[in-house]
Tab-separated table of C-alpha atoms and ligand atoms in Angstrom:
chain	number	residue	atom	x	y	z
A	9	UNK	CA	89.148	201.260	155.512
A	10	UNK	CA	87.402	202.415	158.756
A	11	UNK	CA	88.169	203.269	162.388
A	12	UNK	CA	85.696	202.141	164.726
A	13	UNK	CA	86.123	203.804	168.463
A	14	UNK	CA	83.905	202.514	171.173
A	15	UNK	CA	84.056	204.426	174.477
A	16	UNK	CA	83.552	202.733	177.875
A	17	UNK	CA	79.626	203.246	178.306
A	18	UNK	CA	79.436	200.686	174.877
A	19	UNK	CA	81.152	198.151	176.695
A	20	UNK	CA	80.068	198.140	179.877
A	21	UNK	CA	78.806	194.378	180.509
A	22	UNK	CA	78.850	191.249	178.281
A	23	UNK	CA	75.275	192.232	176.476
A	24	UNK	CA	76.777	195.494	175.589
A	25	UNK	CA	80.006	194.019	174.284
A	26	UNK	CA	77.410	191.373	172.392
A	27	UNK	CA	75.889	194.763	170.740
A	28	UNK	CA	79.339	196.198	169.948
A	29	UNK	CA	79.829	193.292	168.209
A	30	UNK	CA	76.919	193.113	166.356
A	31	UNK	CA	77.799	196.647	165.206
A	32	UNK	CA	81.480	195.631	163.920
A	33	UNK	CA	80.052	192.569	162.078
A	34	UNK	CA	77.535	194.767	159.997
A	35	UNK	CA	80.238	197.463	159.366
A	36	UNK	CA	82.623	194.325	158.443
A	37	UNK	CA	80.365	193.481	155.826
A	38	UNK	CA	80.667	196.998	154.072
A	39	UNK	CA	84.465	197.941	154.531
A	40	UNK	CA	87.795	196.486	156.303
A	41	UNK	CA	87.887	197.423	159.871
A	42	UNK	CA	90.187	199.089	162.995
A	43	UNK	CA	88.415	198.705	165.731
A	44	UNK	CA	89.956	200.979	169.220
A	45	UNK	CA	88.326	200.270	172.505
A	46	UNK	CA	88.377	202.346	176.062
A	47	UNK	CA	88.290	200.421	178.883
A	48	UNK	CA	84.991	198.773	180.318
A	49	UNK	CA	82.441	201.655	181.986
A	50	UNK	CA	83.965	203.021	185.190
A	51	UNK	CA	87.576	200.494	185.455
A	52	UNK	CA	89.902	203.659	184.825
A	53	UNK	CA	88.550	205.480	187.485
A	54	UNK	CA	88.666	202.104	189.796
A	55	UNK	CA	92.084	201.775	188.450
A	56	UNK	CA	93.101	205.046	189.613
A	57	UNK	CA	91.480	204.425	192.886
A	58	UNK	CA	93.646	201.678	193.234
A	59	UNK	CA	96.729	203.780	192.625
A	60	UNK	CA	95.949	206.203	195.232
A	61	UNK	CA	95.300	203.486	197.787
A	62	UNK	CA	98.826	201.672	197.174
A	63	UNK	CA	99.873	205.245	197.283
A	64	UNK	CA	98.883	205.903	200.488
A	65	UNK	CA	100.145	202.648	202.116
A	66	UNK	CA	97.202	201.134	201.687
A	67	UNK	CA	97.544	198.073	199.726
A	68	UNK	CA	95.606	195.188	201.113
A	69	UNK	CA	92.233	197.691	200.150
A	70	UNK	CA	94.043	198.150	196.715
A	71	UNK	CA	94.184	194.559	196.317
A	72	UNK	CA	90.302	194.232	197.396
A	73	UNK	CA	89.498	196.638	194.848
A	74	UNK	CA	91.354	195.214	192.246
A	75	UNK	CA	89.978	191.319	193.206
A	76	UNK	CA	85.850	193.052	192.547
A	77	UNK	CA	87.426	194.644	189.143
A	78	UNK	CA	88.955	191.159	187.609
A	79	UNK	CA	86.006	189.110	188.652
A	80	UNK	CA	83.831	191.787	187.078
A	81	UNK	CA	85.762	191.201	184.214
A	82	UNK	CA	86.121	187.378	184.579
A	83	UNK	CA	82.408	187.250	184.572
A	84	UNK	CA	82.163	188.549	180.972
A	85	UNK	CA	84.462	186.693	179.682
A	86	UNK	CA	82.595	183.126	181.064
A	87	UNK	CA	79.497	184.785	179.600
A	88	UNK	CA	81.620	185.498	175.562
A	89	UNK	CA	82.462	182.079	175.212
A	90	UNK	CA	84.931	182.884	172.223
A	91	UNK	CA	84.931	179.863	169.652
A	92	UNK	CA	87.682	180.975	167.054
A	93	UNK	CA	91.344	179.562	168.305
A	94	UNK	CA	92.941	183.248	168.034
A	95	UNK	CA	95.165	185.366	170.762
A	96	UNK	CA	92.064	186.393	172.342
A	97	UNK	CA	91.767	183.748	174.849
A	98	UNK	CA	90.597	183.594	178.114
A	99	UNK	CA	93.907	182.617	179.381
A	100	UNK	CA	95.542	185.304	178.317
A	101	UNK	CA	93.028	187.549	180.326
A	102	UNK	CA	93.826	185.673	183.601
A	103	UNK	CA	97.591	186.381	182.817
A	104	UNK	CA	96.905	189.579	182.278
A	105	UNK	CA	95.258	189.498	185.649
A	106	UNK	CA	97.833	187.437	187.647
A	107	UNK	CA	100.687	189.809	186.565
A	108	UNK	CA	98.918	193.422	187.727
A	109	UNK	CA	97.552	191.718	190.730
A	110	UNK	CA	101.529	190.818	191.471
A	111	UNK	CA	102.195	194.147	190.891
A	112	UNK	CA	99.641	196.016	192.819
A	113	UNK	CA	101.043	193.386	195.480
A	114	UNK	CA	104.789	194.468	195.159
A	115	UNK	CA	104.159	197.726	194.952
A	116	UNK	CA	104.728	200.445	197.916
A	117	UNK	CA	103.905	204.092	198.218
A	118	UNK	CA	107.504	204.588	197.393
A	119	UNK	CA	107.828	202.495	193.889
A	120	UNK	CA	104.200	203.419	192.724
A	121	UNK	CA	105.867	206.119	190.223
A	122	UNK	CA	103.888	207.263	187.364
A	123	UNK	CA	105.639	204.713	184.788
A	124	UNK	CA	104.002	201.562	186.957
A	125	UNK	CA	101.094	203.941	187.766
A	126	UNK	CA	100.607	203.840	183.579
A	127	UNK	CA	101.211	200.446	183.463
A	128	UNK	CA	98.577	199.455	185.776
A	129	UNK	CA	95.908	201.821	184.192
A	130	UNK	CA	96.865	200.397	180.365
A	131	UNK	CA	94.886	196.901	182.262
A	132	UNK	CA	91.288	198.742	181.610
A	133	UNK	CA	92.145	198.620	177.776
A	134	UNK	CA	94.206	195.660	177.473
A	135	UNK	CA	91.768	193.173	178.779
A	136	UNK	CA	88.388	195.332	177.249
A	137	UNK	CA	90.169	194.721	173.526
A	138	UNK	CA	90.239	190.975	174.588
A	139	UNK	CA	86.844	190.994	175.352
A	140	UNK	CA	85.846	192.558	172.694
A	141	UNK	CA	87.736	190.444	170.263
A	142	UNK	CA	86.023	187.260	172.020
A	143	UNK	CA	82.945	188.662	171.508
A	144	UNK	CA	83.180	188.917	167.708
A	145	UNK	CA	85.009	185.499	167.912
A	146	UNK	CA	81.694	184.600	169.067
A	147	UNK	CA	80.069	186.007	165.724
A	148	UNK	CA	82.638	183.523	163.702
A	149	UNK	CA	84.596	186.706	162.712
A	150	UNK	CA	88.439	186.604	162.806
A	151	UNK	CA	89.201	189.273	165.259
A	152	UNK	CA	92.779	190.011	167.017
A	153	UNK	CA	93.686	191.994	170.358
A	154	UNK	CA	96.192	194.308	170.086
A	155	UNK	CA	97.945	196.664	172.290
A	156	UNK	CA	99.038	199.816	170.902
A	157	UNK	CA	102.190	199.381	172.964
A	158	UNK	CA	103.283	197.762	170.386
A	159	UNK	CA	101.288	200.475	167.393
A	160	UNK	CA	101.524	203.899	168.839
A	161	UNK	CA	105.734	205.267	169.942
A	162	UNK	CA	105.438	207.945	172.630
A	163	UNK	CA	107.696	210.132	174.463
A	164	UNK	CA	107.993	209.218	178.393
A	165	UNK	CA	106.299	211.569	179.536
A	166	UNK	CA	104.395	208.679	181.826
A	167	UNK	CA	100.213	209.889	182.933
A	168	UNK	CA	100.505	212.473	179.852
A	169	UNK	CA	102.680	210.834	176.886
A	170	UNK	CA	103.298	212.807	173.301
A	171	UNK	CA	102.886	210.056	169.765
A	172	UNK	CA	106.233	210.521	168.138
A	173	UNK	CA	104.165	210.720	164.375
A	174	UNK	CA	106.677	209.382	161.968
A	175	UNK	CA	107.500	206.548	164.503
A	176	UNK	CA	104.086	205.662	165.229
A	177	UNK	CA	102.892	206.249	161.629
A	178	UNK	CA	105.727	203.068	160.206
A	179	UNK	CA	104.828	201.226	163.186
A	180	UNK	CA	101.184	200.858	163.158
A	181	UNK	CA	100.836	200.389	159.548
A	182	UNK	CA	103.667	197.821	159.663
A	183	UNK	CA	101.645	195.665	162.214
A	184	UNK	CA	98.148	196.599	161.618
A	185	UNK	CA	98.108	196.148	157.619
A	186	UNK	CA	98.884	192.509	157.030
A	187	UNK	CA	95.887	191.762	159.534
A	188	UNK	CA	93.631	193.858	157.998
A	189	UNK	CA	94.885	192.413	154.068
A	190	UNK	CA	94.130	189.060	155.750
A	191	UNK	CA	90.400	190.060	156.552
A	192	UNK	CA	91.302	190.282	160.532
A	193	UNK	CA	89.767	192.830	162.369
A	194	UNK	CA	92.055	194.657	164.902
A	195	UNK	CA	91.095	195.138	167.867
A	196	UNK	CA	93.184	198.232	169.329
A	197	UNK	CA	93.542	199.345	173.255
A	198	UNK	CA	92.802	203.069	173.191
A	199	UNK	CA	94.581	205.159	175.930
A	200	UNK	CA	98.116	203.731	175.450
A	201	UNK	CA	101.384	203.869	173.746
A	202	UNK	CA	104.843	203.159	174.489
A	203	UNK	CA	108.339	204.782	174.494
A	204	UNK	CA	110.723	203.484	172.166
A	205	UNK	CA	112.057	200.924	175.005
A	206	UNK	CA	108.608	199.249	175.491
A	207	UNK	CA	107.488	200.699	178.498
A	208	UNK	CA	103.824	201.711	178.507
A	209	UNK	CA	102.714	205.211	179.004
A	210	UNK	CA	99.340	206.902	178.771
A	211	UNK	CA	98.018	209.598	176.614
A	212	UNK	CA	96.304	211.050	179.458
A	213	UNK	CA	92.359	210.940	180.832
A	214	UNK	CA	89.795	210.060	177.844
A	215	UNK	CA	92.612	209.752	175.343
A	216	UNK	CA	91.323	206.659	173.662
A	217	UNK	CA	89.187	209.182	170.756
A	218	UNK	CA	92.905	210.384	170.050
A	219	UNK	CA	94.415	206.615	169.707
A	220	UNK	CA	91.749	206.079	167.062
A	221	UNK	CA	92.191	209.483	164.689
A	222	UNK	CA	96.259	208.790	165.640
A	223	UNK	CA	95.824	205.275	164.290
A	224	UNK	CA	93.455	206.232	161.437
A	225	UNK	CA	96.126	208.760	160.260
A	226	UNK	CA	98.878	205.870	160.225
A	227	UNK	CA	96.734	203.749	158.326
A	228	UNK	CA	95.327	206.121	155.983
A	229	UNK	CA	91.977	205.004	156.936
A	230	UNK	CA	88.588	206.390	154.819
A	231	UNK	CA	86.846	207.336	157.762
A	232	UNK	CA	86.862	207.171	161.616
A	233	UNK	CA	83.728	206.948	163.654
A	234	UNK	CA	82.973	207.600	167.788
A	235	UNK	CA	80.671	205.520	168.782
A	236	UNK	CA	79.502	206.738	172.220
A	237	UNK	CA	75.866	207.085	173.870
A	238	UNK	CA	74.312	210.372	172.301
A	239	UNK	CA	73.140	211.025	168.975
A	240	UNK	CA	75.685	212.867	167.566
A	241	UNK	CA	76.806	216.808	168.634
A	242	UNK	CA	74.286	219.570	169.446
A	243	UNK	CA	75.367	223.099	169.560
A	244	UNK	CA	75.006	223.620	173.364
A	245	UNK	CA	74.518	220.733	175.961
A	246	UNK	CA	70.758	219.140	175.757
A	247	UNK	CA	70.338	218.658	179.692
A	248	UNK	CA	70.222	222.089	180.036
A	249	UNK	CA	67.376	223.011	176.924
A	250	UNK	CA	66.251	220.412	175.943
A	251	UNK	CA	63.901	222.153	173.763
A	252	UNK	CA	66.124	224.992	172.499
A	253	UNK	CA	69.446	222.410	171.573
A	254	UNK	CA	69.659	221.982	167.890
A	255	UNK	CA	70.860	218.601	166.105
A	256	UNK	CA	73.833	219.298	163.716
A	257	UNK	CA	74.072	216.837	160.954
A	258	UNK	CA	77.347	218.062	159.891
A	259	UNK	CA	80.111	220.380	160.487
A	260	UNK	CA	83.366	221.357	159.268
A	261	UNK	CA	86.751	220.624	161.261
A	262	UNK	CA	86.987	224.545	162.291
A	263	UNK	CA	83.506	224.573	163.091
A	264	UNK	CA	83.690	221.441	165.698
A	265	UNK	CA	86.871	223.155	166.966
A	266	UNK	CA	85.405	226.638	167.550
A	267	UNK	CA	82.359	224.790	169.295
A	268	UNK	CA	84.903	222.457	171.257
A	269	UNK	CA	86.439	225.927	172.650
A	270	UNK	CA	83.091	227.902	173.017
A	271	UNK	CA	82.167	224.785	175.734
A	272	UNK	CA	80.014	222.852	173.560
A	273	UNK	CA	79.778	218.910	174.442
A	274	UNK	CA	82.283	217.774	171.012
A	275	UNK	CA	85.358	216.235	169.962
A	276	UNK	CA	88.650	217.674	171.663
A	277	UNK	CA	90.720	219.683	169.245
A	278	UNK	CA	93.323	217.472	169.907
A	279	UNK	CA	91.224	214.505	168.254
A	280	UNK	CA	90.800	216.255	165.411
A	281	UNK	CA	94.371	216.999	164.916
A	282	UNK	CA	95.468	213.821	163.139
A	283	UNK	CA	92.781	213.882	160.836
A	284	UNK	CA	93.686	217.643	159.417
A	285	UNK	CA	96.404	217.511	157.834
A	286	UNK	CA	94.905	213.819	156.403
A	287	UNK	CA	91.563	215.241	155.463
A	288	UNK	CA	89.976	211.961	157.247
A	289	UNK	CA	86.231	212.513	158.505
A	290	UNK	CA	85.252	211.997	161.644
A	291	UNK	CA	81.549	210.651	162.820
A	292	UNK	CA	80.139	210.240	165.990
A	293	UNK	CA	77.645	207.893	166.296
A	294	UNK	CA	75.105	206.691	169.403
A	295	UNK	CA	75.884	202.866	170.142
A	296	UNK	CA	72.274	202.576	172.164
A	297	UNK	CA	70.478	204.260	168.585
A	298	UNK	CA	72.464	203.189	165.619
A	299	UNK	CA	69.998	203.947	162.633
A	300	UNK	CA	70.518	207.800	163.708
A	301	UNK	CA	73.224	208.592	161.012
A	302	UNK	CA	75.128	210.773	163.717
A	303	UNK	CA	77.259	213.960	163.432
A	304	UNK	CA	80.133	213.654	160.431
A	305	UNK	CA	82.764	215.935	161.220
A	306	UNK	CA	85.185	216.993	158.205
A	307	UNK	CA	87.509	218.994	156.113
A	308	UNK	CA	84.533	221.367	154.721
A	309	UNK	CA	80.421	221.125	154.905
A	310	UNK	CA	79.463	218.416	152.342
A	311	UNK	CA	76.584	220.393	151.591
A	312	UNK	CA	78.579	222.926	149.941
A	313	UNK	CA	81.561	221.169	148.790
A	314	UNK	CA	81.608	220.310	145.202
B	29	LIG	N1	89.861	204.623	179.703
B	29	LIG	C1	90.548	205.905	179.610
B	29	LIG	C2	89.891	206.906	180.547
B	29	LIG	O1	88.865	206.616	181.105
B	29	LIG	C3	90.622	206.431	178.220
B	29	LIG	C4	89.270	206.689	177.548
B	29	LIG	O2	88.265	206.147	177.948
B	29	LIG	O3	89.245	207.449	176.576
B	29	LIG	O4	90.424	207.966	180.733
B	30	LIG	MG1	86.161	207.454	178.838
């Protein structure tokens, strides 16, 4: 069983959600898969925008910005013409739309709390899985949306939320296993949870790498890997020597976590967290070069375990 994470930059227009899905077809054939999607390129940080505007009283702009984001999206969607009959439909993505454009529209500086704040930024991720899971609908393979409102039980602490483990750990392999024994690939929002009354919070900025080692954990999955646009990790940041940067095939947990703190561009500790105490390797891999075998990331060096 493996975790597939694709960050924003993979799915930033229809062709690139086409590739993704090219990607989850060929792993498909190999393994049953999780898949856990961030939000198309760039919509969090519109989305945010858009909370600051209704914020500041200004809401009509809010609503401009928030028309250019769902035809952006609507667009993709026309161009994935899904063909399976599953939950991924394009109706559900104008729903989707309808009901945050209602609430951007009801919204004023004074209700725009963090819990509705976190429940418009959860749209990024709820309609990219839907997109995504058209796309391999496209392919002929079963795929199902999924958000992990309904996988991943958090605390309510709304913009910042804490995964309650045991909770989270029942829940998601209650829900996600019968798909995955019925040769349905998953397609999870990254980013989100909820508390325990179905309200949807947020794990905070660039969270979605935890959602997927969180959900791998629950599942008990054989490997996770971040797919994301560089090769793998280097141990200091290319764009500034490019000829001094060296490629590291692999490394163990402590090792990516002593790099993560020395300022080195890798994992968050916090990412690697779930997979610890599971002994669950981690890989990142480059969407735009997918031959390269990436960066594996686990308990000790393969090279010298025995
Ligand atoms: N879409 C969210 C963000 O941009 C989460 C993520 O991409 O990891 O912060
Ligand atoms: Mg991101």
């Amino acid at each position: 069983m493996q975790v597939l994470k694709f960050g924003g930059s993979s799915l930033h227009d229809a062709d690139a959600i086409r590739h993704v899905a090219g990607l989850i077809r060929e792993e498909s054939a190999r393994d049953r898969i999780l898949v856990v999607c961030s939000a198309c390129g760039g919509v969090t940080n519109a989305l945010v925008r858009i909370v600051e505007l209704v914020r500041s009283g200004q809401t009509s702009r809010a609503l401009d910005e928030f028309d250019a984001l769902a035809v952006r999206h609507l667009e993709i969607s026309a161009n994935l013409k899904g063909v399976c009959e599953l939950p991924a439909t394009p109706s559900e993505i104008h729903r989707l739309m309808a009901a945050t454009q209602a609430s951007i529209s009801g919204a004023t500086a004074l209700t725009a709390n963090s819990e509705w704040s976190d429940w418009v930024l959860s749209f990024g991720e709820r309609i990219s899985v839907r997109l995504v899971a058209l796309a391999l609908n496209e392919l002929g393979i079963a795929a199902k949306a999924i958000d992990a409102s309904e996988l991943i039980v958090t605390n309510d602490q709304f913009g910042a939320a804490s995964p309650i483990l045991d909770e989270t750990h029942a829940r998601a392999s209650r829900n996600v296993r019968p798909l995955l024994q019925d040769g349905i690939v998953p397609v999870v929002t990254g980013f989100i949870g909820a508390t325990r009354d179905a309200r949807i919070t947020t794990l905070g900025r660039n969270s979605s790498d935890f959602s997927a080692t969180l959900l791998a954990a629950a599942i008990g999955a054989d490997e996770v890997s971040i797919w994301t646009d560089v090769d793998g990790v280097f141990d200091r940041d290319p764009r500034n020597g490019a000829d001094t940067a060296v490629f590291l095939d692999e490394l163990s947990y402590e090792e990516a976590i002593n790099l993560a703190r020395s300022g080195a561009k890798v994992l968050h500790p916090q990412t690697l967290e779930p997979l610890i105490g599971a002994s669950i390797p981690v890989r990142i891999r480059n969407t735009f070069n997918p031959r390269h075998t990436g960066t594996w990331i686990g308990p000790e060096l393969r090279s010298i375990a025995v």
